[in-house]
Tab-separated table of C-alpha atoms in Angstrom:
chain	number	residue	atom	x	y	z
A	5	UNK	CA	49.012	108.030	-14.903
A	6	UNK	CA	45.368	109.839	-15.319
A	7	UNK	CA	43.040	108.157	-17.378
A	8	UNK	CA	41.624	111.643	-18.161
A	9	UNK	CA	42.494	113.409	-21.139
A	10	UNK	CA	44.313	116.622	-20.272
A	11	UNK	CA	42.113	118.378	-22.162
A	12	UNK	CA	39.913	118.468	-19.572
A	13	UNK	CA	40.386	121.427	-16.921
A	14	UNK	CA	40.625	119.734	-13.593
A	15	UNK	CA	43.633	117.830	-11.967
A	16	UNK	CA	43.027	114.678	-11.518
A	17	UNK	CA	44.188	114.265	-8.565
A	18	UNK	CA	40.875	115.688	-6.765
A	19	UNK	CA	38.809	112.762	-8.421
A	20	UNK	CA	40.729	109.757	-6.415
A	21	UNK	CA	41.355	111.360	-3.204
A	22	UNK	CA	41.998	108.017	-0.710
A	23	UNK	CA	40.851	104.713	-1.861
A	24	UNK	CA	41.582	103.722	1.915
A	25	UNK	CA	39.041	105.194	3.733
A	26	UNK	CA	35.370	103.583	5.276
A	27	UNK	CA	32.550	105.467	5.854
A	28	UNK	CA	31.505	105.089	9.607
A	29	UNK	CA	28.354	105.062	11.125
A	30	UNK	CA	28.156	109.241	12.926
A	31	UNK	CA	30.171	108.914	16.710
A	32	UNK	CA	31.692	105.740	15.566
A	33	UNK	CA	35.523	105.202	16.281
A	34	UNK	CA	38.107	104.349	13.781
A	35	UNK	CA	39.689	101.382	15.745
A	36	UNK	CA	37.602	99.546	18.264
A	37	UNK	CA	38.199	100.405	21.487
A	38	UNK	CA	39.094	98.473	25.059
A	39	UNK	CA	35.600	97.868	26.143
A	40	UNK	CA	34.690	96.540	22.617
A	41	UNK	CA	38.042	93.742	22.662
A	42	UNK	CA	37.422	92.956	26.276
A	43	UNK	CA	35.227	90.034	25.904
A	44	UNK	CA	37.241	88.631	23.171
A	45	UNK	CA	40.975	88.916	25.082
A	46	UNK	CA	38.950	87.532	28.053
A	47	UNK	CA	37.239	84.605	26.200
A	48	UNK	CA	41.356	84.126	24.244
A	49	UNK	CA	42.874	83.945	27.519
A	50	UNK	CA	40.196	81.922	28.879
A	51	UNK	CA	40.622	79.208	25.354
A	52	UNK	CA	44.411	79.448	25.256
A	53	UNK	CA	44.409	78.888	29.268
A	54	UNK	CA	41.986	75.468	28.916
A	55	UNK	CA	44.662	74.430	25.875
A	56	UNK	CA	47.625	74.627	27.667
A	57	UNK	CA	46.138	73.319	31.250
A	58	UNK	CA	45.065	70.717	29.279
A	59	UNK	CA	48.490	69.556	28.030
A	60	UNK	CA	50.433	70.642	30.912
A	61	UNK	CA	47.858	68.083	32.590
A	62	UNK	CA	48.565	65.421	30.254
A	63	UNK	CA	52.437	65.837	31.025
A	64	UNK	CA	52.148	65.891	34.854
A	65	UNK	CA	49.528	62.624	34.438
A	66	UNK	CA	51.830	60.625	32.058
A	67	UNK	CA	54.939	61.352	34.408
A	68	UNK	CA	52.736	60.611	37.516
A	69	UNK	CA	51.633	56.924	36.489
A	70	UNK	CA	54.641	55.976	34.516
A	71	UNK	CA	54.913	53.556	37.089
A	72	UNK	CA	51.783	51.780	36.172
A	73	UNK	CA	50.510	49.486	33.689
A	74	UNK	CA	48.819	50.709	30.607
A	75	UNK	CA	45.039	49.896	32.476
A	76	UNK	CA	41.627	51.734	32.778
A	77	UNK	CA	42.796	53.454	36.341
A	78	UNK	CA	45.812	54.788	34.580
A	79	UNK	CA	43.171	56.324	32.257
A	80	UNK	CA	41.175	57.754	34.460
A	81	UNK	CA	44.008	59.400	36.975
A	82	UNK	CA	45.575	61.035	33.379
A	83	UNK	CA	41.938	62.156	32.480
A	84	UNK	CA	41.517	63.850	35.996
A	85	UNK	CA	44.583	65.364	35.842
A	86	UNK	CA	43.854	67.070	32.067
A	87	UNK	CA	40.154	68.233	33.529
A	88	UNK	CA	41.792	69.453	36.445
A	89	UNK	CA	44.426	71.164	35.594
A	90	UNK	CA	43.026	72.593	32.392
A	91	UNK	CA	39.699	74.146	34.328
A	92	UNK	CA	42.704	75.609	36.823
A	93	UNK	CA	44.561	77.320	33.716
A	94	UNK	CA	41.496	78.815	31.753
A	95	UNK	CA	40.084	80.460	35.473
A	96	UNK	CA	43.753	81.984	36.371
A	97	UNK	CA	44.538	83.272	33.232
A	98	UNK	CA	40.756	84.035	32.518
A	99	UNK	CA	40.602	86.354	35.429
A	100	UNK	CA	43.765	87.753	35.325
A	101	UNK	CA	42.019	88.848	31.679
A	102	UNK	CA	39.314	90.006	33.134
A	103	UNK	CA	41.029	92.002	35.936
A	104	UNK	CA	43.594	93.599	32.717
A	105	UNK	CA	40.621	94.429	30.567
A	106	UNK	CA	38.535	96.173	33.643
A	107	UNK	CA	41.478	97.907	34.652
A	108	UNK	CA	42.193	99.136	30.868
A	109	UNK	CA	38.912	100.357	30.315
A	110	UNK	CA	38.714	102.240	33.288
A	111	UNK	CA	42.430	104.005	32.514
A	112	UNK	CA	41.240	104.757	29.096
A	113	UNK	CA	37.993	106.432	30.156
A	114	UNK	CA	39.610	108.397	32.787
A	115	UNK	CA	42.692	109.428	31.005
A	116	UNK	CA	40.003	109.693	27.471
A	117	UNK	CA	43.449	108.683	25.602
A	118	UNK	CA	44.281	105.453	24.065
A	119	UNK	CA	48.777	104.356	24.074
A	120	UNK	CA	50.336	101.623	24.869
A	121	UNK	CA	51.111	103.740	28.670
A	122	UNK	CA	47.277	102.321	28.948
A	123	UNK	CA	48.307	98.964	28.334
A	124	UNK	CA	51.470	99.380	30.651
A	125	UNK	CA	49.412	100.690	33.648
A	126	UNK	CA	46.812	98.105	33.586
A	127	UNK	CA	49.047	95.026	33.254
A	128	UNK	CA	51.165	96.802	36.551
A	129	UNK	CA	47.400	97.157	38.327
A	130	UNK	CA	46.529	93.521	36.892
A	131	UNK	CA	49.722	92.229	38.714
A	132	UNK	CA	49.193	93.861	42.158
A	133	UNK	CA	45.684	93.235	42.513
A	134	UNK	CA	46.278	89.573	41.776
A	135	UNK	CA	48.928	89.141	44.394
A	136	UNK	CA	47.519	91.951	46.616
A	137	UNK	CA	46.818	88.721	49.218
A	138	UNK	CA	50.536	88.059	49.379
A	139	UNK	CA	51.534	91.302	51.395
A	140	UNK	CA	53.704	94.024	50.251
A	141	UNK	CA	56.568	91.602	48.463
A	142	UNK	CA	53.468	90.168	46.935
A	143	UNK	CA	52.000	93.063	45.529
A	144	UNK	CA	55.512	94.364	44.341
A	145	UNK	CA	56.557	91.166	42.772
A	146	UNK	CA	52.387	91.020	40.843
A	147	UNK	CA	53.506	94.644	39.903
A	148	UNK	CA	57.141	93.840	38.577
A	149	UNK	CA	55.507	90.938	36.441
A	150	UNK	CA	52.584	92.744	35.064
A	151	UNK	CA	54.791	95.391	33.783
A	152	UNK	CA	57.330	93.364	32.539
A	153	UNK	CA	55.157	91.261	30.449
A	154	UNK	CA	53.176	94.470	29.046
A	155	UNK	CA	56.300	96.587	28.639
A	156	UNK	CA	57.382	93.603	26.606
A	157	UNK	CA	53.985	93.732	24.046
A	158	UNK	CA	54.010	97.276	24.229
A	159	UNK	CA	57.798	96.578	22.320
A	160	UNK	CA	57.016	94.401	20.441
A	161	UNK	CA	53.816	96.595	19.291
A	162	UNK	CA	56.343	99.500	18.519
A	163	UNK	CA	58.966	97.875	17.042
A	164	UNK	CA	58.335	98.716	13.431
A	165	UNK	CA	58.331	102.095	14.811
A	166	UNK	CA	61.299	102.260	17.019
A	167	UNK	CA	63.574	101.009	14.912
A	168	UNK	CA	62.321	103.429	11.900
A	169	UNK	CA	62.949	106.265	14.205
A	170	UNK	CA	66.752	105.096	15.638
A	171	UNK	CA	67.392	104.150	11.777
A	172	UNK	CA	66.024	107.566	11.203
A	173	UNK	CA	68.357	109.124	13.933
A	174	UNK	CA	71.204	107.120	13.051
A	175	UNK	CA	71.316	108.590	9.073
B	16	UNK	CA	26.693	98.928	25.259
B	17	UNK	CA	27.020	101.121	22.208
B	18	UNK	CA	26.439	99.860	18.656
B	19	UNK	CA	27.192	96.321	20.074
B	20	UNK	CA	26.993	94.263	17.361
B	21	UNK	CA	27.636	90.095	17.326
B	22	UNK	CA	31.200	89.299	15.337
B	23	UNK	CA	31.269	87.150	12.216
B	24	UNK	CA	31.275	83.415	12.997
B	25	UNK	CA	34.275	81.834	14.448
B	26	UNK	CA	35.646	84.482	16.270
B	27	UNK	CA	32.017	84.785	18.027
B	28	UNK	CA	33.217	81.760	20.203
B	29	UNK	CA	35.671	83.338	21.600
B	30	UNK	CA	33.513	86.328	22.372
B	31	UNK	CA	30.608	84.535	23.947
B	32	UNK	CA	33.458	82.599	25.711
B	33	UNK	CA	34.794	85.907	27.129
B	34	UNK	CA	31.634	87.604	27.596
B	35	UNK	CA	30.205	84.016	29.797
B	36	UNK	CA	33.331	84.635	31.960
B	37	UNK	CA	32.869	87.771	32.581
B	38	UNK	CA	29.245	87.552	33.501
B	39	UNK	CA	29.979	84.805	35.596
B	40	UNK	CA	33.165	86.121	37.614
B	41	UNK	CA	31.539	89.338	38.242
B	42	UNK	CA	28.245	87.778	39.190
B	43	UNK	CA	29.809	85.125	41.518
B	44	UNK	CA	31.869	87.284	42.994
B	45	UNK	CA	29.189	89.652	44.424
B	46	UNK	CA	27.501	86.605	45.503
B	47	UNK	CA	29.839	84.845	46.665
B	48	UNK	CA	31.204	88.692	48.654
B	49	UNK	CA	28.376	88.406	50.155
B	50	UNK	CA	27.708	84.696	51.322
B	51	UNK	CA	31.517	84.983	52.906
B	52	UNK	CA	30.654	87.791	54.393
B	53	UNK	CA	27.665	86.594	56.116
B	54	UNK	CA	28.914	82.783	56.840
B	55	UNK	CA	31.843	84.541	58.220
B	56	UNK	CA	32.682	84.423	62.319
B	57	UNK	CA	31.662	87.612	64.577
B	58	UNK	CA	34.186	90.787	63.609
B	59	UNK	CA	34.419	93.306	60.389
B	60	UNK	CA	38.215	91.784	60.021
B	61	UNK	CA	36.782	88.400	60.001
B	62	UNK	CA	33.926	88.828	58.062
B	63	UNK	CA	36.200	90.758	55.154
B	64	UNK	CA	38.540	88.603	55.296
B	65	UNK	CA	35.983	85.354	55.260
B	66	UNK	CA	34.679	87.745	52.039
B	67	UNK	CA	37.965	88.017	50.026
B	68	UNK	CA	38.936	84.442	50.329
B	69	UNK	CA	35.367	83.112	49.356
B	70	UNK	CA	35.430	85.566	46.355
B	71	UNK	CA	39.081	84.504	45.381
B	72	UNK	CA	38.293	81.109	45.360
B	73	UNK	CA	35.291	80.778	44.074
B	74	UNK	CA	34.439	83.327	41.443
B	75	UNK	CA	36.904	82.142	39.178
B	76	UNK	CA	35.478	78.534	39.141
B	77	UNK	CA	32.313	80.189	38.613
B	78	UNK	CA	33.459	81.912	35.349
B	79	UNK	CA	34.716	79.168	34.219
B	80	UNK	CA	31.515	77.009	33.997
B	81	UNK	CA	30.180	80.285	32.690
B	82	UNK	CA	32.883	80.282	29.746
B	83	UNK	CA	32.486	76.394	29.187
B	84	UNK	CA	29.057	77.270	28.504
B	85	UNK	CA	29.109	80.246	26.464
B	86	UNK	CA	31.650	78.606	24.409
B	87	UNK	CA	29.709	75.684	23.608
B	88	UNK	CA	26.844	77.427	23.097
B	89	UNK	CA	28.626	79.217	20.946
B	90	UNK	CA	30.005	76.603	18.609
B	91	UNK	CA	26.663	74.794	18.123
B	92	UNK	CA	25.345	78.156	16.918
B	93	UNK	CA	28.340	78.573	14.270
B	94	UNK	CA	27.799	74.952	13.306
B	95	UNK	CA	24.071	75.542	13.068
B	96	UNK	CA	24.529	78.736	11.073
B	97	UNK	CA	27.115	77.141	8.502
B	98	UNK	CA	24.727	74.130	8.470
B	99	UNK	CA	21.192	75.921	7.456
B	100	UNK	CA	23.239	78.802	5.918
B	101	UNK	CA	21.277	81.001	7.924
B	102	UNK	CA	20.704	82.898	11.062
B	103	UNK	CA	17.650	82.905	13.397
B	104	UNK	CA	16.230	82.654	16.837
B	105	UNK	CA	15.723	78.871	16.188
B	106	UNK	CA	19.561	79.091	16.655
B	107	UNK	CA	19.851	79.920	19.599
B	108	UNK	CA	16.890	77.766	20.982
B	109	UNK	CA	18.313	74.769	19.629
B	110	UNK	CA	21.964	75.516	20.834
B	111	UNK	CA	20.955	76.410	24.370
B	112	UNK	CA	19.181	73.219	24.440
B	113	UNK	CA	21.329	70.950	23.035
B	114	UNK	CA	24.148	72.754	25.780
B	115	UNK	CA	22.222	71.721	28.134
B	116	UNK	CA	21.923	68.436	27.398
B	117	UNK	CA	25.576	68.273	26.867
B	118	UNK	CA	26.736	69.774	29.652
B	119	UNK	CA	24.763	67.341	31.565
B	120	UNK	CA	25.301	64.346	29.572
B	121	UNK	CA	27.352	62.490	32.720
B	122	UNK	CA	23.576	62.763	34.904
B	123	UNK	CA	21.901	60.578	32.873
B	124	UNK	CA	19.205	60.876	30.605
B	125	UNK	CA	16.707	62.611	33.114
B	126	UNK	CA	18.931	65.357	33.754
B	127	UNK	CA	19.857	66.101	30.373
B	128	UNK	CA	16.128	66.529	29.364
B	129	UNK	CA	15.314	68.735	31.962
B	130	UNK	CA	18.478	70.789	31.479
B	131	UNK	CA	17.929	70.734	27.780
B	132	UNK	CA	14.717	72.340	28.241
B	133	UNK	CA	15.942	74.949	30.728
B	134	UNK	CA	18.407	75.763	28.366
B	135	UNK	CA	15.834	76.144	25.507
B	136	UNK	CA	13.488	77.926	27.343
B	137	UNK	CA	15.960	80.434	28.827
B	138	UNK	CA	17.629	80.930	25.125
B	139	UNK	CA	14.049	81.361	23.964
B	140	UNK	CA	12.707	84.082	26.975
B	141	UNK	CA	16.225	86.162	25.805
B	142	UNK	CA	15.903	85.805	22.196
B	143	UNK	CA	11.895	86.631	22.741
B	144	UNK	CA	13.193	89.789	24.310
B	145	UNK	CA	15.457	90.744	21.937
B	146	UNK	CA	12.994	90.528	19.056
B	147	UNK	CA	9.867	92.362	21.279
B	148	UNK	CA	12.908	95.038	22.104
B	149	UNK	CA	13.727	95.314	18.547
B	150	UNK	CA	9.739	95.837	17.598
B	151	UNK	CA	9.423	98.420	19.900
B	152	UNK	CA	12.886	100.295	18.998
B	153	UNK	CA	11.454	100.247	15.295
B	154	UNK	CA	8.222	101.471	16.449
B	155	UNK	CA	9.688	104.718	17.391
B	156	UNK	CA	11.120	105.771	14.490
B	157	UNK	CA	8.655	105.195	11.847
B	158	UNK	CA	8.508	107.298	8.951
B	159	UNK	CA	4.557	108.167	8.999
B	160	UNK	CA	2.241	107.224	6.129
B	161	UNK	CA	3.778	108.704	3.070
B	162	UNK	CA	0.976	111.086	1.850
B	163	UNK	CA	0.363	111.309	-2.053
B	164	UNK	CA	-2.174	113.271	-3.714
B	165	UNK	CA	-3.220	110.610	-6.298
B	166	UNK	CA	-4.649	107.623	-4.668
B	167	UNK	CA	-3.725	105.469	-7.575
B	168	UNK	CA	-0.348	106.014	-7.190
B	169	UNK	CA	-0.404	104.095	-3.889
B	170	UNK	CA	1.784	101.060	-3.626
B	171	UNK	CA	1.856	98.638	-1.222
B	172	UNK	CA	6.216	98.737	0.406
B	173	UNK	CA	7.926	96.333	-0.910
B	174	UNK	CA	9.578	95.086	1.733
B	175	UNK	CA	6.229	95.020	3.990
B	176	UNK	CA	6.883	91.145	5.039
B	177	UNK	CA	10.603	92.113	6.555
B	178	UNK	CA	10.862	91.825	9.916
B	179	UNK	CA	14.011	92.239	11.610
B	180	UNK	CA	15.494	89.788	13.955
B	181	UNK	CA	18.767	90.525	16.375
């Protein structure tokens, strides 16, 4: 295993200590943190939002003005519906990004810890603020939603984990 | 912003995306807080209230034609980088410009000139400010002369032509 003779007096397990590790500018973190990823989840959700408006639009145009004959008006009522409802998608699901990421950098500067709990909280706050116009079943259904969807990721982030630990438990 | 620095090329889209949004949302919604507010009838609860809907509805659009901006912006600049094979305020002058014109391509040819060149000049005021900011960052943290006792010894730097841009 050592390439060194073992002549030599030293183990050689001090000269490769960890191939896997990066030297970082001084006060840099490891991982990048919320405020760092917030523009890009809010310009994702924002891209993926304009995609799928934009076929969902296509859908509800084609089944609109199945009726009519394949003509430039038929065009132009299927193009208004893609620019519509794509421009409708990308804002909703852009600012429901934006309210998430706010929310999850302010938890994880307050709290000064970063878990998935972060991600949990701010998808709940996401989900009330959002509905808060609705009254309280609003606000509790926003809430219910938010921290359904995140409790899903944060599972799906974990699973490798969880299911090493309950196969761990279960030997 | 700490140690902000601009990610590698396609995934800058969606960043400038995001960060357009962002600036626009937040932006529009103070304004627009404060036109509903104002254009509001007589009475806090109806001047709030006049607030919260205004802001609701239209700070969202308003991040959107944000985003649709910074995005194509955005990927003009990649193309433009992968095209020259390099990166410079030129860039960004160009790509403002030409998002102007795009972006205003269904006003006729008028339009799209003069939005072209606000889009120019505004790319070329920030990216002027960036560069004057950078100058006067490195400014501050000069070395000093490097004293030698022989004179002949004295070199001119080597990299004396580099100038830094971004």
């Amino acid at each position: 295993m050592s390439p060194l003779s073992p002549y030599l007096n030293l183990d050689p397990k001090y000269l490769v200590q960890d191939t896997d590790e990066f030297i970082l500018p001084t006060g840099a973190n490891k991982t990048r943190g919320r405020f760092e990823l917030a523009f890009f989840t809010i310009g994702g959700c924002c891209m993926t939002g304009a995609a799928f408006g934009a076929l969902n639009g296509l859908r509800l145009g084609l089944k609109e003005t199945q009726n009519m004959a394949w003509s430039k008006p038929r065009n132009v009522q299927i193009l208004n519906m893609v620019t519509r409802q794509g421009a409708l998608w990308a804002n909703t699901l852009g600012s429901l990004a934006l309210l998430y990421s706010a929310f999850g950098v302010i938890i994880e500067k307050t709290r000064g810890a970063e878990d998935d709990l972060n991600t949990i909280a701010a998808g709940t706050l996401t989900g009330m603020l959002y509905k808060s116009t609705g009254g309280v079943r609003g606000i509790a259904r926003g809430g219910i939603a938010g921290l359904t969807l995140t409790g899903l990721y944060a599972l799906y982030n974990n699973w490798e984990h969880m299911k090493g630990s309950l196969a761990r438990q279960s030997l | 912003m700490e140690e902000y620095a601009r990610e590698p090329c396609p995934w800058r889209i969606v960043d400038d995306c995001g960060g357009a949004f962002t600036m626009g949302a937040i932006g529009g919604g103070i304004f627009q807080a404060i036109k509903g507010f104002r254009n509001s009838p007589v009475g806090v609860n109806h001047r709030l209230r006049g607030s919260l809907t205004a802001v609701k509805t239209r700070a969202p659009q308003l991040g959107g034609s944000f985003a649709v901006w910074g995005g194509l912006f955005s990927m003009i600049d990649c193309s433009m980088v992968r095209m020259r094979g390099k990166e410079d305020p030129w860039n960004s002058i160009t790509s403002g410009a030409l998002t102007g014109a795009i972006l205003a391509a269904r006003n006729g040819p008028v339009a799209m000139v003069g939005s072209a060149a606000m889009g120019g000049i505004l790319l070329a005021l920030i990216e002027g400010a960036g560069i004057l900011l950078t100058r006067f960052a490195s400014t501050q943290f000069t070395n000093g002369p490097q004293l030698s006792e022989d004179p002949s010894q004295l070199q001119p730097p080597p990299f004396s032509d580099y100038r830094q841009y971004q």
